[in-house]
Amino acid sequence: MLQRLRESKSAQGTVLALPTTLWLFVLLIIPLILTLIISFGKRSPDGDVIYSFTFENYTRLAGFSTDCPDGQATCFDPLYLNILMRSLTLAFNTTAVVIMMAYPLAYFIARAHPKRRTMFLFMVLIPLWTNFVIRVYAWMMLLRKEGAINIVIGWLANLLHIPFTPLEMLYTPGAVLVGMVYEFLPFMILPIYTSLEKIDNSLYEAAADLGANAFRTFLRVTLPLSMPGVVAGTILVFIPVMGTFVVSDILGGRQVILVGNLIQRQFLDARDPTFGSAASLILMVLTLIVTYFYTRKFGFGEEIIAA
Amino acid sequence: MASEFAVELRDVVKRFVTPEGNEIAAVDHVTMQIRNGEFFSMLGSSGCGKTTSLRMIAGFEWPSDGEVYIEGKPMGHTPPFQRKVNTVFQSYALFQHMTVYQNIAFGLEMEGAGPDEIKKRVGRALEMVQLTGMERRKPRQLSGGQQQRVAVARALVKTPDVLLLDEPLGALDLKLRKEMQLELKALQQQLGITFIYVTHDQEEALTMSDRIAVMSKGRVQQLATPVEIYERPTNKFVADFIGESNFMEGKIKSIAKDEAKVFVPSLNKEISGLPMSQDFVNGEEVVVSIRPEKIRIAEPAAKGEGLFKVQVLNSVYIGSDTHVYVDANGLRLKVMEQNRISRLDPSSFYSKGQEITLYLLPENTLILKKD
């Protein structure tokens, strides 16, 4: 046995992968199967699961309600579809804004003097040392009616003798977007920086040598070679944004309800784990579909990383 | 052609600031004229300024002082993409995300060439470097030698006036390197364009070049044809760097026309008839230099001028030659003897301590300035 382990590279690999595989099996695969089973069940009046096989939770998610106002048997209410759409849109927007903000910064860091790079990367990482929730609360302090932003603008307006009523920024979709962008920016900066930093300086020189100006060098050489970083960053940002409920809970209030909030409420407030499970699975499938098409178009970028 | 010279460096200086904050001149007052259509090499060990000089011609660096002229025009701060020169990089610098075809087409697209023209010219370039059929491969699917050819094709497809090559064969193994040397030389002769070639490999420079600039410490030590560089090095550095040389201290006894008579203490002999390529004065301390293969081992009974007796220290058989190290009054000399005869008989070698007579032709001997 030990002899075999010493000789076989694949046996060594199996042994090394075993702890994590077990961990994932117990804490990911089994819970997922349980979630699937529960999602087909029914809620008992006191909030327990009655195991059965019904698609009711899924039809309810799709908008076919059995709880209709004027006595009809079924009616259509796109409430949950709207929540899913809102989550998707927000995830797309967040990712887009994060890419646009992260790319120039990553480019700047990658092109900075090697001594300074470490410092800049350090600065990108510092916010991550503070608790996620605390950082969102900080944004609440900034955005609320009596918050820092309104105070500063009010003070400026007063100085210029312009009438000013405090802006309603908190509990808006914009506030959630700002919070999400802030939370996930580092996860886009780091992979883009890594792929930019790998590009050898001689490639920029070769492009210039062959007649490309700075703009065309960027479009034809820099951007394609840094796509693996953009793809990796997108996966790291898009997926969590789709599921997070803390940011929308604190900065969106009742105004901006996302799938994450929906799921959370089903398990805690509404005490309907069956519907919560169905929503969780739909969220997962939706994320998988988007990620699948995205990576099929752009790849995981592994071939460029390998080179 | 607008100018006699493809490229000219006039008193060019390039200063860098080291990480410690000191200013150093990587290129220190370099002047050279590179003729149209010649294969020109800059030869030197790392840090001698050869690559920096090449990069200033390409436009990746700008001189701190002096001026680079291409086809007679001062370049100033002209960016690389506006110079009619192209570079083959040491690392090849191929675009990994593009196919071979796209790599070569890149420069033509930047010129705004039409698709038909691009297709025709890329095809011709591929033919030139014998890579037809490899269009759709990605660079990493090619061998080192093939990648090198793509790099050459990508630069040549732009039909530059001057092709700059920065140690392009450095990453290849010896056999392939020798093949590529001949191929590059043939390509240069066929195209008739100027090649400026940077290398630290003296054999490579001697094989390929029409003229060589030997560089050291940011300065040109000698600029001449391979034969002149080897046979008539102008200073001790070049004599030592290119090939091998034996150096002996000496003192000029008399000067007649362009010949000198020198007393060499270690040989305890006066050597007369030494050719002079520089100005010397009577009584000057000089260095006498002679190549190991230019010293002959004479018959034991030989008599006449230019003969001197030495002790054998060691003899090393290396196949085509035998290297004999001898002691001449405390000075170690190296003598190279071609193995024209079979050495199977052990007695054909010189043994340690044996006294032999060396024969030294004055016209094969050089006198150089003492550093």
XYZ file of C-alpha atoms in Angstrom:
678
model
C 0.000 0.000 0.000
C 2.650 2.507 1.063
C 4.903 1.150 -1.647
C 2.234 1.841 -4.252
C 1.714 5.321 -2.893
C 5.395 6.066 -3.203
C 5.495 4.984 -6.831
C 2.228 6.166 -8.271
C 1.747 9.873 -8.912
C -1.999 9.372 -9.438
C -2.345 7.551 -6.116
C -0.595 10.468 -4.431
C -3.029 12.820 -6.145
C -5.994 10.825 -4.866
C -4.719 10.949 -1.299
C -4.111 14.687 -1.514
C -7.579 15.349 -2.890
C -9.357 13.138 -0.366
C -9.920 15.542 2.572
C -11.377 18.294 0.406
C -13.458 15.832 -1.581
C -14.955 14.448 1.634
C -15.556 17.947 2.959
C -17.329 19.007 -0.220
C -19.342 15.803 -0.326
C -20.624 16.168 3.222
C -21.140 19.919 3.145
C -22.071 20.575 -0.476
C -23.389 17.526 -2.310
C -25.538 16.131 0.526
C -27.077 19.514 1.416
C -27.790 20.131 -2.257
C -29.635 16.817 -2.537
C -31.568 17.665 0.633
C -32.444 21.075 -0.786
C -33.690 19.420 -3.963
C -35.857 16.983 -1.995
C -37.269 19.722 0.239
C -38.054 21.941 -2.740
C -40.578 19.350 -3.932
C -42.254 19.213 -0.523
C -45.082 21.158 1.069
C -45.149 23.480 4.022
C -47.143 22.309 7.009
C -49.230 24.947 8.813
C -46.622 25.192 11.591
C -43.711 25.655 9.194
C -42.411 22.094 8.893
C -41.722 20.173 5.711
C -44.233 17.640 4.484
C -42.310 15.427 2.085
C -44.198 14.891 -1.147
C -43.605 15.382 -4.831
C -45.175 18.549 -6.042
C -44.022 21.286 -8.421
C -46.108 23.824 -6.550
C -43.107 25.784 -5.286
C -41.730 26.088 -8.795
C -45.013 27.126 -10.384
C -45.391 29.657 -7.603
C -41.955 31.043 -8.437
C -42.953 31.243 -12.083
C -45.871 33.443 -11.038
C -48.834 31.061 -10.954
C -50.379 31.794 -7.627
C -53.057 29.755 -5.837
C -53.761 32.596 -3.473
C -55.900 34.816 -5.687
C -57.816 37.895 -4.611
C -61.164 37.459 -6.401
C -61.783 33.772 -5.707
C -60.176 32.409 -8.883
C -58.396 29.042 -8.699
C -55.191 30.312 -10.292
C -53.903 33.692 -11.370
C -50.636 35.164 -12.660
C -48.486 37.428 -10.539
C -44.921 38.070 -11.789
C -43.728 39.131 -8.310
C -40.991 36.487 -8.051
C -40.023 36.732 -11.709
C -39.495 40.437 -11.167
C -37.236 39.699 -8.208
C -35.189 37.287 -10.334
C -34.981 39.813 -13.169
C -33.940 42.554 -10.743
C -31.207 40.342 -9.306
C -29.912 39.442 -12.767
C -29.925 43.066 -13.914
C -28.170 44.213 -10.765
C -25.536 41.488 -11.105
C -24.916 42.489 -14.737
C -24.735 46.181 -13.895
C -22.486 45.636 -10.897
C -20.124 43.479 -12.941
C -20.035 46.025 -15.762
C -19.335 48.966 -13.435
C -16.744 46.976 -11.508
C -14.908 46.023 -14.724
C -14.878 49.636 -15.882
C -13.521 50.827 -12.553
C -11.128 47.955 -11.886
C -9.462 47.720 -15.286
C -7.834 51.161 -15.398
C -6.678 50.816 -11.799
C -5.268 47.316 -12.394
C -3.531 48.637 -15.504
C -2.069 51.512 -13.546
C -0.768 49.191 -10.817
C 0.651 46.699 -13.311
C 2.555 49.448 -15.095
C 3.783 51.095 -11.887
C 7.302 50.708 -10.590
C 7.692 47.223 -9.052
C 8.490 48.737 -5.666
C 5.243 50.694 -5.606
C 3.088 47.831 -6.905
C 3.132 46.007 -3.578
C 1.974 49.126 -1.795
C -0.887 49.712 -4.232
C -2.034 46.091 -4.023
C -1.892 46.371 -0.259
C -4.157 49.422 -0.428
C -6.633 47.504 -2.561
C -6.748 44.743 0.040
C -6.999 46.881 3.194
C -10.817 47.309 3.078
C -11.159 43.516 3.117
C -9.768 43.476 6.639
C -12.971 45.063 7.880
C -16.058 42.930 8.244
C -18.278 42.832 5.158
C -21.396 43.906 7.097
C -19.607 46.750 8.828
C -18.483 48.103 5.470
C -22.081 48.073 4.230
C -23.211 49.871 7.375
C -20.547 52.469 6.712
C -22.196 53.131 3.370
C -25.517 53.518 5.163
C -23.934 56.226 7.325
C -22.691 57.947 4.187
C -25.876 57.693 2.158
C -28.667 58.364 4.636
C -30.534 61.636 4.791
C -28.480 62.933 7.714
C -25.371 61.213 6.384
C -21.951 62.532 5.539
C -22.618 63.057 1.828
C -25.735 65.146 2.453
C -23.940 67.122 5.156
C -21.084 68.016 2.811
C -23.362 68.921 -0.099
C -25.617 70.919 2.247
C -22.644 72.812 3.595
C -21.415 73.587 0.075
C -24.926 74.668 -1.007
C -25.189 76.902 2.034
C -21.844 78.450 1.180
C -23.031 79.193 -2.376
C -26.502 80.287 -1.178
C -28.284 77.577 -3.141
C -31.431 76.119 -1.616
C -30.856 72.459 -0.725
C -33.088 69.633 0.430
C -31.208 66.508 1.529
C -31.023 63.841 -1.174
C -32.871 60.565 -0.710
C -30.095 58.161 -1.536
C -30.554 55.336 0.912
C -33.052 52.558 0.106
C -32.765 53.028 -3.648
C -31.490 50.643 -6.335
C -28.596 53.069 -6.818
C -27.530 52.660 -3.193
C -27.489 48.872 -3.606
C -25.429 49.184 -6.797
C -22.917 51.473 -5.051
C -22.646 49.057 -2.136
C -22.194 46.029 -4.376
C -19.559 47.768 -6.515
C -17.684 48.789 -3.399
C -17.791 45.319 -1.868
C -16.655 43.426 -4.946
C -14.183 45.805 -6.581
C -11.049 44.104 -5.133
C -12.142 40.752 -6.554
C -11.957 42.227 -10.049
C -8.804 44.306 -9.562
C -6.647 41.403 -8.421
C -7.220 38.930 -11.297
C -6.995 41.676 -13.937
C -3.798 42.936 -12.349
C -2.368 39.414 -12.365
C -3.025 38.897 -16.058
C -1.757 42.372 -16.995
C 1.364 41.961 -14.923
C 2.193 38.768 -16.824
C 2.347 40.532 -20.180
C 5.995 40.878 -21.095
C 7.146 44.399 -21.839
C 8.674 43.185 -25.109
C 5.151 42.540 -26.432
C 4.306 46.223 -26.097
C 7.579 47.041 -27.795
C 6.904 44.528 -30.567
C 3.503 46.092 -31.200
C 5.042 49.561 -31.352
C 7.800 48.241 -33.588
C 5.210 46.813 -35.997
C 3.452 50.141 -36.311
C 0.782 50.136 -33.619
C 0.220 53.304 -31.610
C -0.695 53.157 -27.921
C -4.439 52.859 -28.552
C -4.190 50.035 -31.079
C -1.611 48.245 -28.950
C -4.134 48.297 -26.139
C -6.981 46.992 -28.284
C -5.044 44.299 -30.120
C -2.485 43.163 -27.572
C -3.145 44.310 -24.007
C -6.890 43.738 -23.873
C -6.952 40.238 -25.413
C -4.041 39.106 -23.277
C -5.722 40.376 -20.117
C -9.113 38.775 -20.883
C -8.392 35.773 -18.623
C -8.221 38.199 -15.711
C -11.460 39.895 -16.725
C -13.177 36.494 -17.049
C -11.898 35.290 -13.679
C -12.912 38.577 -12.061
C -16.365 38.423 -13.622
C -16.952 34.960 -12.195
C -15.742 36.114 -8.781
C -18.074 39.125 -8.842
C -21.169 38.021 -10.752
C -21.919 34.859 -8.752
C -21.787 36.366 -5.255
C -23.701 39.477 -6.312
C -26.501 37.224 -7.560
C -26.844 35.642 -4.115
C -25.882 38.252 -1.546
C -28.664 39.628 0.641
C -26.724 41.738 3.137
C -26.077 44.699 0.831
C -29.641 44.934 -0.450
C -31.004 44.342 3.049
C -29.087 47.238 4.583
C -28.902 49.685 1.662
C -32.087 48.694 -0.208
C -34.470 48.187 2.679
C -37.906 47.115 1.502
C -37.424 48.908 -1.798
C -34.851 46.603 -3.358
C -35.614 42.942 -2.762
C -33.297 40.457 -4.482
C -33.370 36.675 -4.719
C -31.045 36.505 -1.761
C -33.500 38.460 0.387
C -36.378 36.337 -0.864
C -34.617 33.118 0.138
C -33.559 34.511 3.486
C -37.130 35.572 4.291
C -38.570 32.220 3.328
C -36.333 30.448 5.778
C -36.558 32.974 8.629
C -39.700 35.124 8.429
C -42.153 33.126 6.324
C -40.870 29.789 7.643
C -41.400 28.072 4.322
C -38.231 26.056 3.702
C -39.811 24.301 0.712
C -40.295 27.518 -1.241
C -36.911 28.793 -0.018
C -35.237 25.654 -1.332
C -36.920 25.967 -4.699
C -35.790 29.605 -4.963
C -32.219 28.618 -3.981
C -32.063 26.003 -6.706
C -33.486 28.336 -9.331
C -30.878 30.941 -8.346
C -28.159 28.337 -8.723
C -29.407 27.162 -12.111
C -29.732 30.734 -13.351
C -26.176 31.550 -12.247
C -24.858 28.373 -13.812
C -26.566 29.117 -17.135
C -25.141 32.650 -17.297
C -21.662 31.478 -16.267
C -21.792 28.612 -18.745
C -22.579 30.812 -21.729
C -20.111 33.425 -20.586
C -17.198 31.025 -20.185
C -18.127 29.243 -23.408
C -17.705 32.524 -25.223
C -14.602 33.789 -23.427
C -13.190 30.604 -21.862
C -11.738 30.478 -18.405
C -8.678 31.980 -20.023
C -6.648 28.942 -19.015
C -4.835 28.610 -22.334
C -3.313 32.059 -22.059
C -2.483 31.598 -18.403
C -0.759 28.318 -19.292
C 1.396 30.050 -21.886
C 18.874 55.523 -51.147
C 18.937 58.866 -49.498
C 22.136 58.321 -47.609
C 25.277 56.286 -47.871
C 24.628 55.006 -44.390
C 21.561 53.053 -43.365
C 22.111 53.959 -39.731
C 24.483 56.340 -38.097
C 25.179 56.917 -34.422
C 26.903 60.208 -33.742
C 28.475 60.581 -30.325
C 25.550 58.815 -28.698
C 25.346 58.626 -24.912
C 22.698 56.820 -22.907
C 22.688 57.345 -19.184
C 20.629 55.341 -16.726
C 20.079 55.799 -13.038
C 20.789 52.628 -11.116
C 18.483 51.500 -8.286
C 21.142 52.796 -5.892
C 20.724 56.242 -7.408
C 24.015 56.371 -9.288
C 24.120 57.534 -12.845
C 25.886 55.230 -15.272
C 26.476 55.532 -19.008
C 25.318 52.297 -20.623
C 26.380 53.759 -23.943
C 29.303 56.151 -23.714
C 29.997 58.374 -26.723
C 29.428 55.779 -29.424
C 29.885 56.755 -33.028
C 29.353 54.270 -35.820
C 28.232 54.242 -39.392
C 26.366 51.243 -40.723
C 26.385 50.986 -44.474
C 23.428 50.165 -46.646
C 23.017 46.467 -47.259
C 25.652 45.280 -44.842
C 25.445 42.646 -42.170
C 26.645 44.559 -39.142
C 27.190 43.030 -35.712
C 27.581 44.567 -32.308
C 29.587 42.123 -30.251
C 30.293 42.219 -26.553
C 29.545 40.625 -23.224
C 26.440 41.565 -21.274
C 26.364 45.160 -20.094
C 28.649 46.396 -22.868
C 25.949 48.648 -24.332
C 25.167 46.681 -27.471
C 21.503 46.068 -26.716
C 20.957 49.626 -25.523
C 22.481 50.882 -28.789
C 20.136 48.650 -30.759
C 17.146 49.810 -28.730
C 18.035 53.417 -29.479
C 18.044 52.629 -33.199
C 14.661 50.906 -32.825
C 13.277 53.861 -30.871
C 12.559 52.051 -27.596
C 15.103 54.288 -25.897
C 16.170 57.817 -26.676
C 19.766 58.970 -26.429
C 20.680 61.191 -23.490
C 23.164 62.904 -25.807
C 24.106 62.650 -29.458
C 21.858 61.592 -32.295
C 20.743 58.494 -34.167
C 20.299 58.911 -37.927
C 18.346 56.496 -40.078
C 18.776 56.950 -43.826
C 20.423 60.283 -43.079
C 17.511 61.656 -41.075
C 17.951 62.544 -37.402
C 15.511 60.465 -35.371
C 15.187 62.617 -32.245
C 12.203 61.309 -30.304
C 10.549 59.594 -33.274
C 8.516 56.685 -31.857
C 9.278 53.108 -33.007
C 6.174 52.851 -35.194
C 7.362 55.755 -37.337
C 10.807 54.332 -38.074
C 11.562 52.201 -41.116
C 13.290 49.621 -38.961
C 11.926 46.447 -37.439
C 13.142 44.302 -34.606
C 13.510 40.589 -33.979
C 13.399 40.289 -30.204
C 15.526 38.034 -28.076
C 12.426 36.493 -26.529
C 10.705 36.606 -29.977
C 7.832 38.577 -28.358
C 5.244 36.726 -30.414
C 1.602 37.444 -29.660
C 0.464 34.229 -27.992
C -3.216 34.958 -28.563
C -2.768 35.179 -32.327
C -2.012 32.532 -34.915
C 1.204 32.551 -36.925
C -0.701 34.193 -39.767
C -2.192 36.884 -37.510
C 1.194 37.573 -35.960
C 2.768 38.229 -39.342
C -0.267 40.121 -40.635
C -0.341 42.426 -37.582
C 2.271 44.859 -38.884
C 0.603 45.051 -42.291
C -2.797 45.720 -40.746
C -1.241 48.583 -38.813
C -0.033 50.002 -42.132
C -3.579 49.821 -43.414
C -2.835 47.278 -46.133
C -5.833 45.674 -47.843
C -6.810 42.042 -47.168
C -5.583 40.800 -50.568
C -2.233 42.481 -50.152
C -1.867 41.168 -46.608
C -2.599 37.639 -47.771
C -0.059 37.870 -50.560
C 2.689 39.384 -48.447
C 2.170 37.084 -45.453
C 2.290 34.117 -47.837
C 5.568 35.333 -49.282
C 7.044 35.960 -45.838
C 6.087 32.459 -44.691
C 7.697 31.021 -47.802
C 10.847 33.015 -47.111
C 11.254 31.452 -43.651
C 9.978 28.044 -44.786
C 6.890 27.980 -42.598
C 4.241 27.583 -45.293
C 1.409 25.472 -43.899
C 1.893 26.634 -40.306
C -0.417 29.665 -40.703
C -3.085 28.492 -38.304
C -0.863 27.350 -35.468
C -0.457 29.315 -32.282
C 3.129 30.259 -31.365
C 3.311 27.833 -28.445
C 2.536 24.958 -30.807
C 5.826 25.648 -32.591
C 9.369 24.661 -31.735
C 11.869 27.307 -30.642
C 13.413 27.436 -34.104
C 10.026 27.838 -35.750
C 9.023 30.603 -33.346
C 12.258 32.330 -34.216
C 11.359 32.151 -37.909
C 7.923 33.632 -37.225
C 9.618 36.515 -35.429
C 11.877 37.067 -38.455
C 8.959 36.844 -40.882
C 6.867 39.225 -38.805
C 9.627 41.839 -38.949
C 10.606 41.286 -42.586
C 7.059 41.412 -43.928
C 7.148 45.137 -43.168
C 9.994 45.501 -45.724
C 12.112 47.586 -43.353
C 15.216 49.437 -44.517
C 17.028 47.945 -41.571
C 16.346 44.774 -39.636
C 17.468 44.819 -36.003
C 18.164 41.482 -34.361
C 18.714 41.259 -30.611
C 20.480 37.962 -29.872
C 17.821 36.168 -31.889
C 19.479 32.756 -31.683
C 20.325 32.865 -27.987
C 17.597 30.429 -26.950
C 18.353 27.782 -29.570
C 20.603 24.777 -29.193
C 24.020 24.824 -30.823
C 23.223 22.817 -33.944
C 20.072 24.741 -34.742
C 21.873 27.977 -34.001
C 24.534 27.205 -36.610
C 21.870 26.337 -39.172
C 19.969 29.550 -38.462
C 23.178 31.592 -38.702
C 23.710 30.479 -42.266
C 20.032 30.864 -43.075
C 19.877 34.413 -41.721
C 23.014 35.335 -43.602
C 21.582 33.874 -46.829
C 18.318 35.724 -46.231
C 20.164 38.987 -45.730
C 22.138 38.553 -48.954
C 19.037 37.591 -50.885
C 17.020 40.575 -49.635
C 19.916 43.015 -49.717
C 18.680 44.936 -46.689
C 20.789 46.060 -43.758
C 20.937 43.713 -40.762
C 22.149 44.984 -37.405
C 22.817 42.013 -35.245
C 23.525 42.005 -31.518
C 25.331 39.019 -30.061
C 27.725 37.979 -27.334
C 28.853 34.969 -29.376
C 32.066 35.872 -31.204
C 31.933 32.880 -33.521
C 28.436 33.908 -34.557
C 29.590 37.451 -35.261
C 32.646 36.286 -37.203
C 30.575 33.818 -39.262
C 27.839 36.179 -40.310
C 29.072 39.730 -40.342
C 30.478 42.038 -42.985
C 31.668 44.285 -40.186
C 31.730 43.997 -36.426
C 31.748 46.591 -33.682
C 33.388 45.073 -30.624
C 31.966 46.838 -27.581
C 32.941 47.033 -23.945
C 31.912 49.316 -21.098
C 29.614 51.311 -23.357
C 32.309 52.094 -25.896
C 33.246 50.773 -29.306
C 36.621 49.076 -28.893
C 37.118 48.328 -32.560
C 34.961 48.518 -35.656
C 36.240 46.497 -38.605
C 35.769 43.419 -40.760
C 35.966 39.993 -39.075
C 39.423 39.382 -40.574
C 40.784 42.710 -39.344
C 39.249 42.218 -35.909
C 40.900 38.847 -35.548
C 44.215 39.489 -37.289
C 44.768 43.119 -36.312
C 43.028 43.842 -33.020
C 43.771 47.436 -32.063
C 43.906 46.942 -28.316
C 44.463 44.339 -25.668
C 40.762 44.030 -24.898
C 39.856 43.038 -28.457
C 42.856 40.720 -28.787
C 41.768 38.987 -25.599
C 38.007 38.994 -26.201
C 38.066 37.693 -29.767
C 39.751 34.330 -29.898
C 42.712 33.736 -27.630
C 45.974 35.604 -27.315
C 49.256 35.230 -25.492
C 50.420 38.524 -24.043
C 54.044 39.326 -23.253
C 55.403 42.562 -21.865
C 58.028 44.253 -23.984
C 59.910 47.466 -24.653
C 60.476 49.112 -28.017
C 64.175 49.181 -28.901
C 64.060 50.832 -32.275
C 61.581 51.899 -34.898
C 62.140 51.756 -38.624
C 59.366 52.790 -41.024
C 56.331 50.801 -39.846
C 58.302 48.058 -38.226
C 59.618 47.872 -34.680
C 62.203 45.941 -32.765
C 61.012 44.903 -29.322
C 62.845 43.367 -26.418
C 60.757 40.714 -24.643
C 62.212 39.931 -21.181
C 60.268 36.709 -20.669
C 61.758 35.300 -23.867
C 65.059 37.040 -23.198
C 65.052 37.960 -26.854
C 64.735 40.869 -29.196
C 62.100 40.376 -31.861
C 62.518 42.535 -34.920
C 60.265 43.216 -37.874
C 57.085 43.585 -35.823
C 54.385 45.405 -37.855
C 52.910 48.552 -36.288
C 49.307 49.579 -36.849
C 49.518 52.401 -34.310
C 52.039 55.079 -33.387
C 54.652 54.073 -30.868
C 57.751 55.848 -29.594
C 61.177 54.503 -28.963
C 61.524 53.027 -25.478
C 57.771 52.666 -24.966
C 56.527 49.831 -22.779
C 54.219 47.708 -24.935
C 52.345 44.415 -24.958
C 53.340 41.830 -27.549
C 50.435 39.652 -28.557
C 50.387 36.410 -30.485
C 47.631 33.889 -31.132
C 48.191 30.303 -29.928
C 47.679 28.830 -33.399
C 50.262 31.189 -34.886
C 53.117 29.869 -32.781
C 54.785 26.861 -34.348
C 56.731 24.106 -32.691
C 59.999 23.795 -34.544
C 62.177 20.750 -35.192
C 64.546 20.245 -32.242
C 67.539 20.887 -34.514
C 66.176 24.076 -36.092
C 68.420 27.158 -36.103
C 67.827 30.796 -37.035
C 65.857 33.922 -36.142
C 62.683 33.852 -34.072
C 63.389 30.591 -32.258
C 63.244 30.218 -28.513
C 63.335 27.338 -26.078
C 60.566 26.657 -23.531
C 59.485 23.956 -21.077
C 56.258 21.982 -21.624
C 53.836 22.351 -18.709
C 50.893 20.434 -19.983
C 49.443 19.102 -23.209
C 45.705 18.704 -23.828
C 44.275 16.706 -26.698
C 40.940 18.087 -27.934
C 40.438 16.119 -31.156
C 41.186 18.480 -33.983
C 44.006 20.212 -32.084
C 46.399 19.695 -29.261
C 46.857 22.566 -26.825
C 50.349 22.770 -25.427
C 50.931 24.987 -22.406
C 54.546 26.012 -22.008
C 56.628 27.990 -19.566
C 58.872 30.726 -20.923
C 60.908 32.069 -18.024
C 57.900 32.109 -15.720
C 55.403 33.258 -18.360
C 52.742 30.793 -19.350
C 52.058 30.589 -23.082
C 49.519 28.583 -25.004
C 50.429 26.944 -28.280
C 47.919 25.281 -30.515
C 49.021 22.550 -32.845
C 46.721 21.031 -35.419
C 46.590 17.253 -35.307
C 47.572 16.669 -38.892
C 48.873 13.255 -38.023
C 47.303 10.435 -36.071
C 48.034 10.804 -32.375
C 47.381 7.156 -31.569
C 51.035 6.711 -30.655
C 51.366 8.166 -27.119
C 54.923 9.248 -27.840
C 53.615 11.759 -30.384
C 52.551 13.984 -27.444
C 54.877 16.316 -25.599
C 55.511 15.306 -22.037
C 55.685 17.539 -18.972
C 59.088 19.090 -18.507
C 60.205 18.404 -22.056
C 62.125 21.237 -23.693
C 60.833 22.296 -27.065
C 61.664 25.055 -29.496
C 58.990 27.505 -30.579
C 59.090 29.428 -33.801
C 57.502 32.818 -33.922
C 56.900 34.692 -37.182
C 57.213 38.459 -36.640
C 54.393 39.246 -39.081
C 52.008 37.133 -36.936
C 52.909 39.111 -33.872
C 51.287 42.347 -32.793
C 52.391 45.164 -30.591
C 49.667 46.799 -28.591
C 49.480 49.754 -26.237
C 49.822 48.971 -22.571
C 46.545 49.705 -20.788
